[in-house]
C-alpha positions as YAML, in Angstrom:
chain: A
units: angstrom
residues:
- id: 1
  name: MET
  ca: [83.64, 85.38, 121.63]
- id: 2
  name: VAL
  ca: [84.11, 88.57, 123.70]
- id: 3
  name: GLN
  ca: [87.85, 88.46, 123.09]
- id: 4
  name: PHE
  ca: [87.23, 87.87, 119.39]
- id: 5
  name: ILE
  ca: [84.97, 90.93, 119.09]
- id: 6
  name: LEU
  ca: [87.32, 93.09, 121.17]
- id: 7
  name: ALA
  ca: [90.40, 92.06, 119.18]
- id: 8
  name: THR
  ca: [88.61, 92.69, 115.89]
- id: 9
  name: ALA
  ca: [87.50, 96.15, 117.06]
- id: 10
  name: ILE
  ca: [91.01, 97.03, 118.26]
- id: 11
  name: GLY
  ca: [92.57, 95.83, 115.00]
- id: 12
  name: ALA
  ca: [90.06, 97.85, 112.97]
- id: 13
  name: CYS
  ca: [90.61, 101.02, 115.02]
- id: 14
  name: LEU
  ca: [94.39, 100.75, 114.89]
- id: 15
  name: GLY
  ca: [94.30, 100.14, 111.16]
- id: 16
  name: TYR
  ca: [92.04, 103.12, 110.50]
- id: 17
  name: LEU
  ca: [93.97, 105.54, 112.72]
- id: 18
  name: LEU
  ca: [97.32, 104.56, 111.21]
- id: 19
  name: GLY
  ca: [95.89, 104.55, 107.70]
- id: 20
  name: SER
  ca: [94.61, 108.09, 108.24]
- id: 21
  name: CYS
  ca: [98.22, 109.29, 108.50]
- id: 22
  name: ASN
  ca: [98.49, 110.14, 104.80]
- id: 23
  name: ALA
  ca: [102.13, 110.11, 103.74]
- id: 24
  name: ALA
  ca: [101.74, 112.29, 100.65]
- id: 25
  name: ILE
  ca: [100.01, 115.03, 102.61]
- id: 26
  name: ILE
  ca: [102.50, 114.91, 105.49]
- id: 27
  name: VAL
  ca: [105.66, 114.72, 103.34]
- id: 28
  name: VAL
  ca: [104.67, 117.50, 100.96]
- id: 29
  name: ARG
  ca: [103.62, 119.77, 103.82]
- id: 30
  name: LEU
  ca: [106.90, 119.19, 105.67]
- id: 31
  name: LEU
  ca: [109.16, 119.52, 102.63]
- id: 32
  name: LYS
  ca: [107.32, 122.06, 100.51]
- id: 33
  name: GLY
  ca: [104.77, 123.73, 102.77]
- id: 34
  name: GLU
  ca: [102.05, 122.77, 100.27]
- id: 35
  name: ASP
  ca: [98.95, 120.57, 100.22]
- id: 36
  name: ILE
  ca: [99.37, 117.82, 97.63]
- id: 37
  name: ARG
  ca: [95.59, 117.86, 97.13]
- id: 38
  name: ASN
  ca: [95.87, 121.32, 95.58]
- id: 39
  name: HIS
  ca: [98.27, 120.16, 92.88]
- id: 40
  name: GLY
  ca: [98.22, 118.01, 89.77]
- id: 41
  name: SER
  ca: [95.43, 115.46, 89.88]
- id: 42
  name: HIS
  ca: [94.55, 116.58, 93.44]
- id: 43
  name: ASN
  ca: [95.07, 113.01, 94.64]
- id: 44
  name: ALA
  ca: [97.05, 112.45, 97.84]
- id: 45
  name: GLY
  ca: [99.05, 109.55, 96.45]
- id: 46
  name: LEU
  ca: [102.50, 108.49, 95.29]
- id: 47
  name: THR
  ca: [102.16, 109.18, 91.56]
- id: 48
  name: ASN
  ca: [100.86, 112.70, 92.04]
- id: 49
  name: THR
  ca: [103.62, 113.39, 94.58]
- id: 50
  name: LEU
  ca: [106.29, 112.15, 92.17]
- id: 51
  name: ARG
  ca: [104.90, 114.11, 89.24]
- id: 52
  name: CYS
  ca: [104.43, 117.37, 91.13]
- id: 53
  name: PHE
  ca: [107.23, 117.38, 93.73]
- id: 54
  name: GLY
  ca: [109.90, 115.00, 92.52]
- id: 55
  name: LYS
  ca: [111.60, 111.76, 93.45]
- id: 56
  name: GLY
  ca: [112.71, 112.71, 96.96]
- id: 57
  name: ALA
  ca: [109.20, 113.46, 98.19]
- id: 58
  name: ALA
  ca: [107.88, 110.41, 96.35]
- id: 59
  name: ALA
  ca: [110.49, 108.11, 97.94]
- id: 60
  name: LEU
  ca: [109.55, 109.28, 101.44]
- id: 61
  name: THR
  ca: [105.86, 108.82, 100.60]
- id: 62
  name: LEU
  ca: [106.54, 105.28, 99.38]
- id: 63
  name: ILE
  ca: [108.44, 104.31, 102.53]
- id: 64
  name: PHE
  ca: [105.89, 105.93, 104.85]
- id: 65
  name: ASP
  ca: [102.84, 104.29, 103.25]
- id: 66
  name: LEU
  ca: [104.45, 100.85, 103.13]
- id: 67
  name: THR
  ca: [105.55, 101.15, 106.75]
- id: 68
  name: LYS
  ca: [102.18, 102.23, 108.14]
- id: 69
  name: GLY
  ca: [100.47, 99.24, 106.54]
- id: 70
  name: VAL
  ca: [103.04, 96.88, 108.04]
- id: 71
  name: ILE
  ca: [102.71, 98.49, 111.48]
- id: 72
  name: ALA
  ca: [98.92, 98.30, 111.36]
- id: 73
  name: VAL
  ca: [99.06, 94.58, 110.63]
- id: 74
  name: LEU
  ca: [101.68, 93.85, 113.29]
- id: 75
  name: LEU
  ca: [99.87, 95.80, 116.01]
- id: 76
  name: GLY
  ca: [96.56, 94.16, 115.18]
- id: 77
  name: TYR
  ca: [98.22, 90.76, 115.33]
- id: 78
  name: LEU
  ca: [99.93, 91.61, 118.63]
- id: 79
  name: PHE
  ca: [96.74, 92.66, 120.40]
- id: 80
  name: CYS
  ca: [94.85, 89.69, 118.99]
- id: 81
  name: ASN
  ca: [97.56, 87.35, 120.27]
- id: 82
  name: LEU
  ca: [97.57, 88.98, 123.72]
- id: 83
  name: LEU
  ca: [93.81, 88.58, 123.98]
- id: 84
  name: GLY
  ca: [93.94, 84.99, 122.73]
- id: 85
  name: ALA
  ca: [91.19, 85.79, 120.22]
- id: 86
  name: GLY
  ca: [91.38, 83.08, 117.58]
- id: 87
  name: LEU
  ca: [88.71, 82.57, 114.97]
- id: 88
  name: PRO
  ca: [85.69, 80.65, 116.33]
- id: 89
  name: PHE
  ca: [85.94, 78.24, 113.38]
- id: 90
  name: PRO
  ca: [87.04, 75.59, 112.57]
- id: 91
  name: ASP
  ca: [89.66, 75.13, 115.32]
- id: 92
  name: GLY
  ca: [89.65, 78.53, 117.06]
- id: 93
  name: ASP
  ca: [93.41, 79.05, 117.18]
- id: 94
  name: ASN
  ca: [94.12, 81.03, 114.02]
- id: 95
  name: ILE
  ca: [94.59, 84.78, 114.46]
- id: 96
  name: ARG
  ca: [95.85, 85.73, 110.99]
- id: 97
  name: TYR
  ca: [92.37, 87.04, 110.20]
- id: 98
  name: ILE
  ca: [93.03, 90.16, 112.28]
- id: 99
  name: SER
  ca: [95.79, 91.20, 109.89]
- id: 100
  name: PHE
  ca: [93.30, 91.32, 107.04]
- id: 101
  name: VAL
  ca: [90.84, 93.29, 109.17]
- id: 102
  name: ALA
  ca: [93.56, 95.79, 110.11]
- id: 103
  name: GLY
  ca: [94.53, 96.00, 106.44]
- id: 104
  name: ILE
  ca: [90.99, 96.77, 105.30]
- id: 105
  name: PHE
  ca: [90.67, 99.59, 107.81]
- id: 106
  name: ALA
  ca: [94.16, 100.91, 107.05]
- id: 107
  name: ILE
  ca: [93.04, 101.28, 103.42]
- id: 108
  name: LEU
  ca: [89.82, 102.97, 104.53]
- id: 109
  name: GLY
  ca: [91.88, 105.34, 106.69]
- id: 110
  name: HIS
  ca: [94.14, 106.15, 103.76]
- id: 111
  name: VAL
  ca: [91.21, 106.75, 101.43]
- id: 112
  name: PHE
  ca: [89.07, 108.59, 104.00]
- id: 113
  name: PRO
  ca: [91.60, 110.01, 106.49]
- id: 114
  name: LEU
  ca: [90.19, 111.16, 109.80]
- id: 115
  name: TYR
  ca: [92.81, 113.90, 110.12]
- id: 116
  name: TYR
  ca: [92.41, 115.45, 106.66]
- id: 117
  name: GLY
  ca: [88.72, 115.95, 106.07]
- id: 118
  name: PHE
  ca: [88.21, 112.37, 104.83]
- id: 119
  name: LYS
  ca: [89.93, 113.24, 101.54]
- id: 120
  name: GLY
  ca: [92.92, 111.01, 100.92]
- id: 121
  name: GLY
  ca: [94.51, 108.73, 98.33]
- id: 122
  name: LYS
  ca: [93.53, 105.50, 96.64]
- id: 123
  name: GLY
  ca: [95.11, 102.93, 98.95]
- id: 124
  name: VAL
  ca: [97.30, 100.93, 96.58]
- id: 125
  name: LEU
  ca: [100.53, 101.13, 98.55]
- id: 126
  name: VAL
  ca: [98.83, 100.50, 101.88]
- id: 127
  name: GLY
  ca: [96.95, 97.57, 100.40]
- id: 128
  name: VAL
  ca: [100.03, 95.86, 99.03]
- id: 129
  name: SER
  ca: [102.10, 96.59, 102.15]
- id: 130
  name: ILE
  ca: [100.12, 94.24, 104.39]
- id: 131
  name: PHE
  ca: [101.31, 91.29, 102.33]
- id: 132
  name: LEU
  ca: [104.89, 92.05, 103.36]
- id: 133
  name: VAL
  ca: [103.84, 90.58, 106.70]
- id: 134
  name: LEU
  ca: [101.09, 88.17, 105.70]
- id: 135
  name: CYS
  ca: [102.61, 86.58, 102.62]
- id: 136
  name: PRO
  ca: [105.88, 87.94, 101.18]
- id: 137
  name: LEU
  ca: [105.51, 85.78, 98.07]
- id: 138
  name: CYS
  ca: [102.11, 87.36, 97.43]
- id: 139
  name: PHE
  ca: [103.70, 90.80, 97.83]
- id: 140
  name: VAL
  ca: [106.39, 89.92, 95.29]
- id: 141
  name: SER
  ca: [103.77, 88.49, 92.91]
- id: 142
  name: LEU
  ca: [101.65, 91.65, 93.08]
- id: 143
  name: ILE
  ca: [104.67, 93.88, 92.50]
- id: 144
  name: ALA
  ca: [105.65, 91.71, 89.52]
- id: 145
  name: VAL
  ca: [102.17, 92.01, 87.99]
- id: 146
  name: PHE
  ca: [102.15, 95.76, 88.59]
- id: 147
  name: ALA
  ca: [105.61, 96.21, 87.05]
- id: 148
  name: LEU
  ca: [104.77, 94.08, 84.01]
- id: 149
  name: ILE
  ca: [101.53, 95.95, 83.24]
- id: 150
  name: LEU
  ca: [103.18, 99.33, 83.85]
- id: 151
  name: TRP
  ca: [106.09, 98.39, 81.56]
- id: 152
  name: ARG
  ca: [103.77, 97.26, 78.79]
- id: 153
  name: SER
  ca: [101.11, 99.97, 79.06]
- id: 154
  name: ARG
  ca: [102.74, 102.91, 80.86]
- id: 155
  name: TYR
  ca: [99.48, 103.37, 82.77]
- id: 156
  name: VAL
  ca: [99.92, 103.42, 86.56]
- id: 157
  name: SER
  ca: [96.17, 103.18, 87.07]
- id: 158
  name: LEU
  ca: [95.79, 100.13, 84.83]
- id: 159
  name: ALA
  ca: [98.71, 98.39, 86.53]
- id: 160
  name: SER
  ca: [97.25, 99.21, 89.96]
- id: 161
  name: VAL
  ca: [93.78, 97.91, 89.11]
- id: 162
  name: ILE
  ca: [94.99, 94.65, 87.53]
- id: 163
  name: ALA
  ca: [97.45, 93.89, 90.33]
- id: 164
  name: THR
  ca: [94.77, 94.67, 92.91]
- id: 165
  name: ALA
  ca: [92.30, 92.36, 91.20]
- id: 166
  name: CYS
  ca: [94.88, 89.55, 91.34]
- id: 167
  name: ALA
  ca: [95.39, 89.85, 95.11]
- id: 168
  name: PRO
  ca: [92.41, 87.69, 96.27]
- id: 169
  name: VAL
  ca: [93.42, 84.92, 93.86]
- id: 170
  name: PHE
  ca: [97.04, 84.95, 94.95]
- id: 171
  name: ILE
  ca: [96.30, 84.94, 98.68]
- id: 172
  name: GLY
  ca: [93.75, 82.14, 98.31]
- id: 173
  name: LEU
  ca: [96.14, 79.92, 96.36]
- id: 174
  name: TYR
  ca: [99.16, 80.63, 98.55]
- id: 175
  name: THR
  ca: [97.17, 79.99, 101.73]
- id: 176
  name: VAL
  ca: [96.34, 76.47, 100.57]
- id: 177
  name: PHE
  ca: [99.43, 75.46, 98.62]
- id: 178
  name: LEU
  ca: [102.19, 77.41, 100.38]
- id: 179
  name: TYR
  ca: [100.98, 77.64, 103.99]
- id: 180
  name: HIS
  ca: [98.87, 74.45, 103.87]
- id: 181
  name: GLU
  ca: [95.98, 76.00, 105.78]
- id: 182
  name: PRO
  ca: [92.42, 74.66, 105.49]
- id: 183
  name: VAL
  ca: [90.32, 75.73, 102.51]
- id: 184
  name: PRO
  ca: [87.82, 77.62, 104.74]
- id: 185
  name: TYR
  ca: [90.64, 79.91, 105.84]
- id: 186
  name: ALA
  ca: [91.77, 80.40, 102.25]
- id: 187
  name: LEU
  ca: [88.24, 81.40, 101.26]
- id: 188
  name: LEU
  ca: [87.98, 83.75, 104.25]
- id: 189
  name: TYR
  ca: [91.31, 85.44, 103.49]
- id: 190
  name: ALA
  ca: [90.45, 85.69, 99.79]
- id: 191
  name: GLY
  ca: [87.10, 87.26, 100.73]
- id: 192
  name: LEU
  ca: [88.69, 89.80, 103.06]
- id: 193
  name: THR
  ca: [91.30, 90.60, 100.43]
- id: 194
  name: ALA
  ca: [88.50, 91.04, 97.88]
- id: 195
  name: ILE
  ca: [87.03, 93.75, 100.14]
- id: 196
  name: MET
  ca: [90.36, 95.57, 100.10]
- id: 197
  name: ALA
  ca: [90.57, 95.18, 96.33]
- id: 198
  name: ALA
  ca: [87.04, 96.49, 95.86]
- id: 199
  name: ILE
  ca: [87.79, 99.66, 97.84]
- id: 200
  name: ILE
  ca: [90.91, 100.37, 95.79]
- id: 201
  name: ILE
  ca: [89.32, 99.60, 92.42]
- id: 202
  name: ILE
  ca: [86.25, 101.72, 93.20]
- id: 203
  name: LYS
  ca: [88.56, 104.62, 94.06]
- id: 204
  name: HIS
  ca: [90.03, 104.26, 90.57]
- id: 205
  name: HIS
  ca: [86.66, 104.75, 88.86]
- id: 206
  name: GLU
  ca: [87.72, 108.03, 87.26]
- id: 207
  name: ASN
  ca: [90.92, 106.45, 85.97]
- id: 208
  name: ILE
  ca: [88.97, 103.50, 84.60]
- id: 209
  name: HIS
  ca: [86.65, 105.89, 82.78]
- id: 210
  name: ARG
  ca: [89.62, 107.73, 81.25]
- id: 211
  name: LEU
  ca: [91.21, 104.43, 80.25]
- id: 212
  name: ARG
  ca: [88.01, 103.46, 78.45]
- id: 213
  name: THR
  ca: [87.81, 106.80, 76.67]
- id: 214
  name: GLY
  ca: [91.53, 106.92, 75.85]
- id: 215
  name: THR
  ca: [92.17, 110.09, 77.85]
- id: 216
  name: GLU
  ca: [94.24, 108.64, 80.69]
- id: 217
  name: ASN
  ca: [97.80, 110.02, 80.84]
- id: 218
  name: ARG
  ca: [100.72, 107.63, 80.47]
- id: 219
  name: PHE
  ca: [103.33, 107.58, 83.18]
- id: 220
  name: SER
  ca: [106.89, 108.79, 82.74]
- id: 221
  name: PHE
  ca: [109.71, 108.45, 85.25]
- id: 222
  name: SER
  ca: [111.12, 111.78, 84.12]
- id: 223
  name: LYS
  ca: [109.58, 114.82, 85.77]
- id: 224
  name: LYS
  ca: [107.81, 117.00, 83.24]
- id: 225
  name: LYS
  ca: [108.57, 120.67, 83.06]
- id: 226
  name: GLY
  ca: [105.86, 123.12, 83.86]
- id: 227
  name: ASN
  ca: [103.54, 124.15, 86.62]
- id: 228
  name: PRO
  ca: [102.92, 121.31, 89.11]
- id: 229
  name: THR
  ca: [99.38, 122.56, 89.60]
- id: 230
  name: ASP
  ca: [98.45, 121.62, 86.04]
- id: 231
  name: ALA
  ca: [95.11, 119.88, 86.48]
- id: 232
  name: SER
  ca: [95.67, 117.80, 83.36]
- id: 233
  name: GLU
  ca: [98.01, 115.53, 85.30]
- id: 234
  name: LYS
  ca: [95.44, 112.91, 86.23]
- id: 235
  name: GLU
  ca: [97.20, 109.93, 87.64]
- id: 236
  name: ARG
  ca: [96.25, 107.82, 90.63]
...
């Protein structure tokens, strides 16, 4: 039990510290000498970076955020394996749980970054990145849902929320039918994924309100002309 608690704490700390390294803030500062949070929608995320500073900065942000989620999961898994801290139920030898714990705290770090006054992004990229390690098919499924909704609606926020809401269902089903793990594990993983989803969806509350009132901006892959500090650009 001591090893279990220690491994969980290490995984959580690693996830939060890595998640706090906000890619949008770092990339825009390095490339443009600006704070992304002072531009556009004021959100330190991929869409705002793309809209305000172009495809190059957005591509680096995408790679950085995906990578930090993967690293957080792998490091959490590594320390858990070294400590031999399997779940105390039902057989005590499964350590995949730590990846979900690290993922939750990586999202929290991204949303409330320690290094940037606890003002970060919305955690979508970090959230989806952990499934590159945990369940690649789930990752592909989430990207497919996101792309379909974005293609049909042109709303990044709507696509993000719907794909996020699908994540607990996908991971639960794939755990049972693809990885053939016991149902208790599937329920645990789905529950932990639901926590991640809840954080991300709650952070989209302003977008959800604008979607309901018909004031949310549609996404375009072409960069609009004008001042990047235009506060009307309210994406995720």
